[in-house]
Amino acid sequence: MFGNHAGFIFAAYGIAILVIVVLFVWIVVDGRSQRRQLADLESRGVRRRSERSVDGGTA
Amino acid sequence: MRLIDYANPTRFLGLSAALLPWLAAVTAITFAVGLYMVFFVAPADYQQGETVKIMYIHVPFAWLSMFCYMTMAASAFGTLVWRHPLADVSAKCAAPIGAAFTFLALATGSLWGKPMWGTWWVWDARLTSVLVLFIMYLGLIALQETIEDPARAAKASAILTLVGVVNIPIIKFSVDWWNTLHQPSSVFRMGGSTIATSMLVPLLVMAVAFTLLFLVFHLMAMRNEILRRRIRAMRMIEAAGAE
């Protein structure tokens, strides 16, 4: 179906899928790590300045 | 509400959270349609044979390598002129995605070049200028990671990004300005496309699919970066309170 150069075609699509999957996993793992750290800080009562002003100055 | 109001990081987080599932679904559907056309509809090329299938990913990667850089350049302009934090977030997050797409343009081009040209690589103007673009992406990522203060890193990388824009027209017109082994433009050119519609349509569908993929990745990475900066600010507040 893919002629004499099937190996080159599969290698091109394979490397494309691999790089895109690695990029996607990296972004998802990074996002989970950031949300976990943010939740940890919030659970300790740390608030951003803008949030504290909304809360009426309470930290 | 004006468009600029959406550039507020908190509003951006809300808007992107609502938009991302829909954008991801449209991306998946576009890829399904594009890949079906590539593998079951598009004919083999009379010269390249089935190897032309590599072009359906190589060309979008090459376009996106430049599109990502122009996104970074527009964001860098926003950083320097309006000093908008979201502009810097956009520039920083586009760099790794642009580097990945540029690497894939080079790799898939090489995998096409070996059976078609008889060589993996030639130092012609198009290939060399795209390699320079890849190195520029790596340099910008390194610069952003090296400077600890985000404001200073943003300014330095914005200046370097705008200087590097000079490479984009060189890439685009290299095949016209110099004698290159790489073929001249066949889609966006004066006098219209030289590609048969049966091949042009799948190519454009795949280009749209990869552009949507870039938007999905970029929005996701920008959300992560906004959270990273919030965490940094909160840690500084916590450290200041502990003193």
Coordinates of C-alpha atoms in Angstrom, one line a residue:
Chain A
M1 CA 0.0 0.0 0.0
F2 CA 2.8 2.4 0.8
G3 CA 5.3 1.4 -1.9
N4 CA 9.0 1.0 -1.6
H5 CA 9.5 3.8 0.9
A6 CA 7.0 2.6 3.6
G7 CA 9.7 2.7 6.2
F8 CA 10.4 6.4 5.6
I9 CA 6.6 7.2 5.8
F10 CA 6.1 5.2 9.0
A11 CA 9.2 6.7 10.5
A12 CA 8.0 10.3 9.7
Y13 CA 4.5 9.7 11.2
G14 CA 6.0 7.8 14.1
I15 CA 8.4 10.5 15.1
A16 CA 5.7 13.1 14.7
I17 CA 3.3 11.2 17.0
L18 CA 6.1 10.6 19.5
V19 CA 7.1 14.2 19.8
I20 CA 3.5 15.5 20.0
V21 CA 2.6 12.9 22.7
V22 CA 5.7 13.8 24.7
L23 CA 4.8 17.5 24.4
F24 CA 1.2 16.9 25.5
V25 CA 2.3 14.7 28.4
W26 CA 4.8 17.3 29.5
I27 CA 2.2 20.1 29.4
V28 CA -0.4 17.9 31.3
V29 CA 2.2 16.8 34.0
D30 CA 3.4 20.4 34.4
G31 CA -0.3 21.6 34.8
R32 CA -1.0 19.0 37.5
S33 CA 2.2 19.9 39.3
Q34 CA 1.3 23.7 39.3
R35 CA -2.3 23.0 40.5
R36 CA -1.0 20.7 43.3
Q37 CA 1.5 23.4 44.5
L38 CA -1.2 26.1 44.3
A39 CA -3.6 24.0 46.4
D40 CA -0.8 23.3 48.9
L41 CA -0.1 27.0 49.4
E42 CA -3.9 27.8 49.6
S43 CA -4.3 25.1 52.2
R44 CA -1.7 26.8 54.3
G45 CA -3.6 30.1 54.1
V46 CA -1.3 31.9 51.7
R47 CA -3.2 34.3 49.5
R48 CA -2.2 36.6 46.6
R49 CA -2.4 40.4 47.3
S50 CA -5.4 40.8 44.9
E51 CA -7.3 38.0 46.7
R52 CA -6.6 39.5 50.1
S53 CA -8.0 42.9 49.0
V54 CA -11.1 41.1 47.7
D55 CA -11.4 39.3 51.1
G56 CA -11.3 42.6 52.9
G57 CA -7.7 42.3 54.0
T58 CA -7.9 38.8 55.6
A59 CA -5.1 36.5 54.7
Chain B
M1 CA -16.4 44.3 27.2
R2 CA -13.3 45.2 25.1
L3 CA -11.0 42.5 23.6
I4 CA -8.1 43.8 25.7
D5 CA -10.2 43.1 28.9
Y6 CA -9.8 39.3 28.2
A7 CA -6.0 39.8 28.5
N8 CA -6.5 39.9 32.2
P9 CA -4.9 36.6 33.5
T10 CA -7.9 35.7 35.7
R11 CA -10.4 36.3 32.9
F12 CA -8.0 34.4 30.6
L13 CA -8.1 31.4 32.9
G14 CA -11.9 31.4 32.9
L15 CA -12.2 31.9 29.2
S16 CA -9.6 29.3 28.2
A17 CA -11.1 26.7 30.6
A18 CA -14.4 27.1 28.8
L19 CA -12.9 27.1 25.3
L20 CA -10.3 24.3 25.6
P21 CA -12.7 21.3 25.6
W22 CA -14.4 22.6 22.4
L23 CA -11.1 23.4 20.8
A24 CA -9.7 20.0 21.6
A25 CA -12.8 18.3 20.2
V26 CA -12.6 20.3 16.9
T27 CA -8.9 19.5 16.7
A28 CA -9.6 15.8 17.0
I29 CA -12.3 15.9 14.4
T30 CA -10.1 17.9 12.0
F31 CA -7.3 15.4 12.5
A32 CA -9.6 12.4 11.9
V33 CA -10.9 14.0 8.6
G34 CA -7.4 15.0 7.5
L35 CA -5.8 11.6 8.2
Y36 CA -8.7 9.8 6.5
M37 CA -8.1 12.0 3.4
V38 CA -4.3 11.5 3.5
F39 CA -4.5 7.7 3.8
F40 CA -7.7 6.8 1.9
V41 CA -8.5 9.6 -0.5
A42 CA -5.4 11.5 -1.7
P43 CA -3.7 9.8 -4.7
A44 CA 0.0 8.9 -4.9
D45 CA 2.2 11.5 -6.6
Y46 CA 3.3 10.6 -10.2
Q47 CA 7.0 11.3 -9.2
Q48 CA 7.1 10.8 -5.4
G49 CA 4.7 7.9 -5.3
E50 CA 3.4 7.2 -1.7
T51 CA 6.3 9.1 -0.2
V52 CA 4.2 12.3 -0.8
K53 CA 2.3 11.3 2.4
I54 CA 5.2 12.7 4.4
M55 CA 4.4 16.1 2.8
Y56 CA 1.0 16.2 4.6
I57 CA 2.8 16.5 7.9
H58 CA 6.1 18.1 6.8
V59 CA 4.5 21.1 5.2
P60 CA 2.2 21.9 8.2
F61 CA 5.2 21.5 10.5
A62 CA 7.2 23.9 8.4
W63 CA 4.4 26.5 8.3
L64 CA 3.8 26.2 12.0
S65 CA 7.5 26.6 12.8
M66 CA 7.2 30.1 11.3
F67 CA 3.6 30.7 12.7
C68 CA 4.8 29.9 16.2
Y69 CA 7.7 32.3 15.8
M70 CA 5.4 35.1 14.5
T71 CA 3.1 34.5 17.5
M72 CA 6.2 34.9 19.8
A73 CA 7.2 38.1 17.9
A74 CA 3.7 39.6 18.2
S75 CA 3.7 38.7 21.9
A76 CA 7.2 40.1 22.3
F77 CA 6.0 43.4 20.8
G78 CA 3.2 43.4 23.4
T79 CA 5.7 42.8 26.2
L80 CA 8.0 45.7 25.1
V81 CA 5.3 48.2 24.2
W82 CA 2.5 47.6 26.7
R83 CA 4.5 45.5 29.2
H84 CA 1.5 43.2 29.5
P85 CA 2.3 40.1 31.6
L86 CA 0.0 37.9 29.4
A87 CA 2.0 38.8 26.3
D88 CA 5.2 37.5 28.0
V89 CA 3.4 34.3 29.1
S90 CA 2.3 33.8 25.5
A91 CA 5.8 34.3 24.1
K92 CA 7.4 32.0 26.7
C93 CA 4.8 29.2 26.2
A94 CA 5.0 29.3 22.4
A95 CA 8.8 28.7 22.3
P96 CA 8.9 24.9 23.3
I97 CA 5.9 24.2 21.0
G98 CA 7.6 26.1 18.1
A99 CA 10.9 24.2 18.8
A100 CA 9.1 20.9 18.7
F101 CA 7.3 21.8 15.4
T102 CA 10.6 23.0 13.8
F103 CA 12.4 19.9 14.9
L104 CA 9.6 17.8 13.3
A105 CA 9.8 19.9 10.1
L106 CA 13.5 19.1 9.9
A107 CA 13.1 15.4 10.8
T108 CA 10.2 14.7 8.5
G109 CA 11.9 16.7 5.7
S110 CA 15.0 14.6 6.2
L111 CA 13.0 11.4 6.1
W112 CA 11.5 12.6 2.8
G113 CA 14.8 13.8 1.4
K114 CA 16.6 10.5 1.7
P115 CA 14.4 8.5 -0.7
M116 CA 13.6 11.5 -3.0
W117 CA 16.9 13.4 -3.1
G118 CA 19.2 10.6 -2.1
T119 CA 20.5 12.5 1.0
W120 CA 19.3 13.2 4.5
W121 CA 20.6 16.7 4.5
V122 CA 22.1 19.4 2.3
W123 CA 23.4 22.8 3.4
D124 CA 21.1 24.7 1.1
A125 CA 19.5 28.1 2.1
R126 CA 16.0 26.7 3.1
L127 CA 17.3 23.8 5.2
T128 CA 20.0 25.9 6.8
S129 CA 17.7 28.9 7.6
V130 CA 15.1 26.5 9.3
L131 CA 18.0 24.9 11.3
V132 CA 18.9 28.5 12.4
L133 CA 15.3 29.0 13.5
F134 CA 15.4 25.8 15.5
I135 CA 18.6 26.9 17.2
M136 CA 17.0 30.3 17.9
Y137 CA 14.1 28.6 19.6
L138 CA 16.5 26.7 21.8
G139 CA 18.5 29.9 22.6
L140 CA 15.3 31.7 23.6
I141 CA 14.2 28.8 25.8
A142 CA 17.6 28.8 27.4
L143 CA 17.5 32.6 27.9
Q144 CA 14.1 32.5 29.6
E145 CA 15.2 29.7 31.9
T146 CA 18.6 31.4 32.7
I147 CA 17.3 34.7 34.0
E148 CA 15.4 34.2 37.3
D149 CA 13.5 37.5 37.4
P150 CA 10.5 37.0 35.1
A151 CA 10.4 40.8 34.1
R152 CA 14.1 40.9 33.1
A153 CA 13.8 37.5 31.3
A154 CA 10.7 38.8 29.5
K155 CA 12.5 41.9 28.3
A156 CA 15.7 40.2 27.2
S157 CA 13.8 37.4 25.3
A158 CA 11.4 39.9 23.7
I159 CA 14.3 41.9 22.2
L160 CA 16.0 38.7 21.0
T161 CA 12.8 37.4 19.5
L162 CA 12.2 40.6 17.6
V163 CA 15.8 40.6 16.3
G164 CA 15.3 37.0 15.1
V165 CA 12.2 37.9 13.0
V166 CA 14.6 38.8 10.3
N167 CA 15.1 35.0 9.7
I168 CA 11.4 34.5 8.8
P169 CA 11.4 36.2 5.4
I170 CA 14.8 34.6 4.7
I171 CA 13.2 31.1 5.3
K172 CA 10.1 32.0 3.2
F173 CA 12.0 33.5 0.2
S174 CA 15.2 31.5 0.4
V175 CA 14.0 29.2 -2.4
D176 CA 13.5 32.3 -4.6
W177 CA 16.6 34.2 -3.7
W178 CA 19.1 31.3 -4.0
N179 CA 19.5 28.1 -6.0
T180 CA 18.3 25.5 -3.6
L181 CA 17.7 21.7 -3.8
H182 CA 14.5 22.4 -1.9
Q183 CA 11.7 23.0 -4.3
P184 CA 10.1 26.5 -4.6
S185 CA 6.7 27.4 -3.0
S186 CA 3.9 25.5 -4.5
V187 CA 0.9 26.5 -2.3
F188 CA 1.2 30.2 -1.4
R189 CA 2.7 31.7 -4.5
M190 CA 2.0 34.3 -7.2
G191 CA -0.3 32.8 -9.8
G192 CA -1.9 30.3 -7.4
S193 CA -1.2 26.8 -6.1
T194 CA 0.5 24.3 -8.4
I195 CA -0.8 21.3 -6.4
A196 CA -3.7 19.2 -7.7
T197 CA -6.9 19.8 -5.6
S198 CA -7.0 16.1 -4.6
M199 CA -3.7 16.7 -2.8
L200 CA -4.2 20.4 -1.8
V201 CA -7.4 19.8 0.2
P202 CA -5.9 17.1 2.5
L203 CA -2.8 19.3 2.9
L204 CA -4.9 22.3 4.0
V205 CA -7.1 20.2 6.3
M206 CA -3.9 18.8 8.0
A207 CA -2.5 22.4 8.2
V208 CA -5.7 23.5 10.0
A209 CA -5.6 20.5 12.3
F210 CA -2.0 21.2 13.3
T211 CA -2.8 24.9 13.8
L212 CA -5.7 24.0 16.1
L213 CA -3.3 21.6 18.0
F214 CA -0.9 24.5 18.4
L215 CA -3.7 26.6 19.9
V216 CA -4.7 23.9 22.3
F217 CA -1.1 23.3 23.5
H218 CA -0.5 27.0 23.7
L219 CA -3.6 27.7 25.8
M220 CA -2.8 24.8 28.1
A221 CA 0.8 25.9 28.5
M222 CA -0.2 29.5 29.1
R223 CA -2.6 28.4 31.9
N224 CA 0.3 26.5 33.5
E225 CA 2.6 29.5 33.3
I226 CA 0.0 31.8 34.9
L227 CA -0.3 29.4 37.8
R228 CA 3.5 29.1 38.0
R229 CA 3.7 32.9 38.4
R230 CA 0.9 33.0 41.0
I231 CA 2.8 30.3 43.0
R232 CA 6.0 32.3 42.8
A233 CA 4.2 35.5 44.0
M234 CA 2.5 33.5 46.8
R235 CA 5.8 32.0 47.9
M236 CA 7.4 35.4 48.1
I237 CA 4.4 36.7 50.2
E238 CA 4.8 33.6 52.5
A239 CA 8.6 34.2 52.8
A240 CA 8.1 37.9 53.5
G241 CA 5.5 37.0 56.2
A242 CA 7.9 34.5 57.8
E243 CA 10.7 37.1 58.2

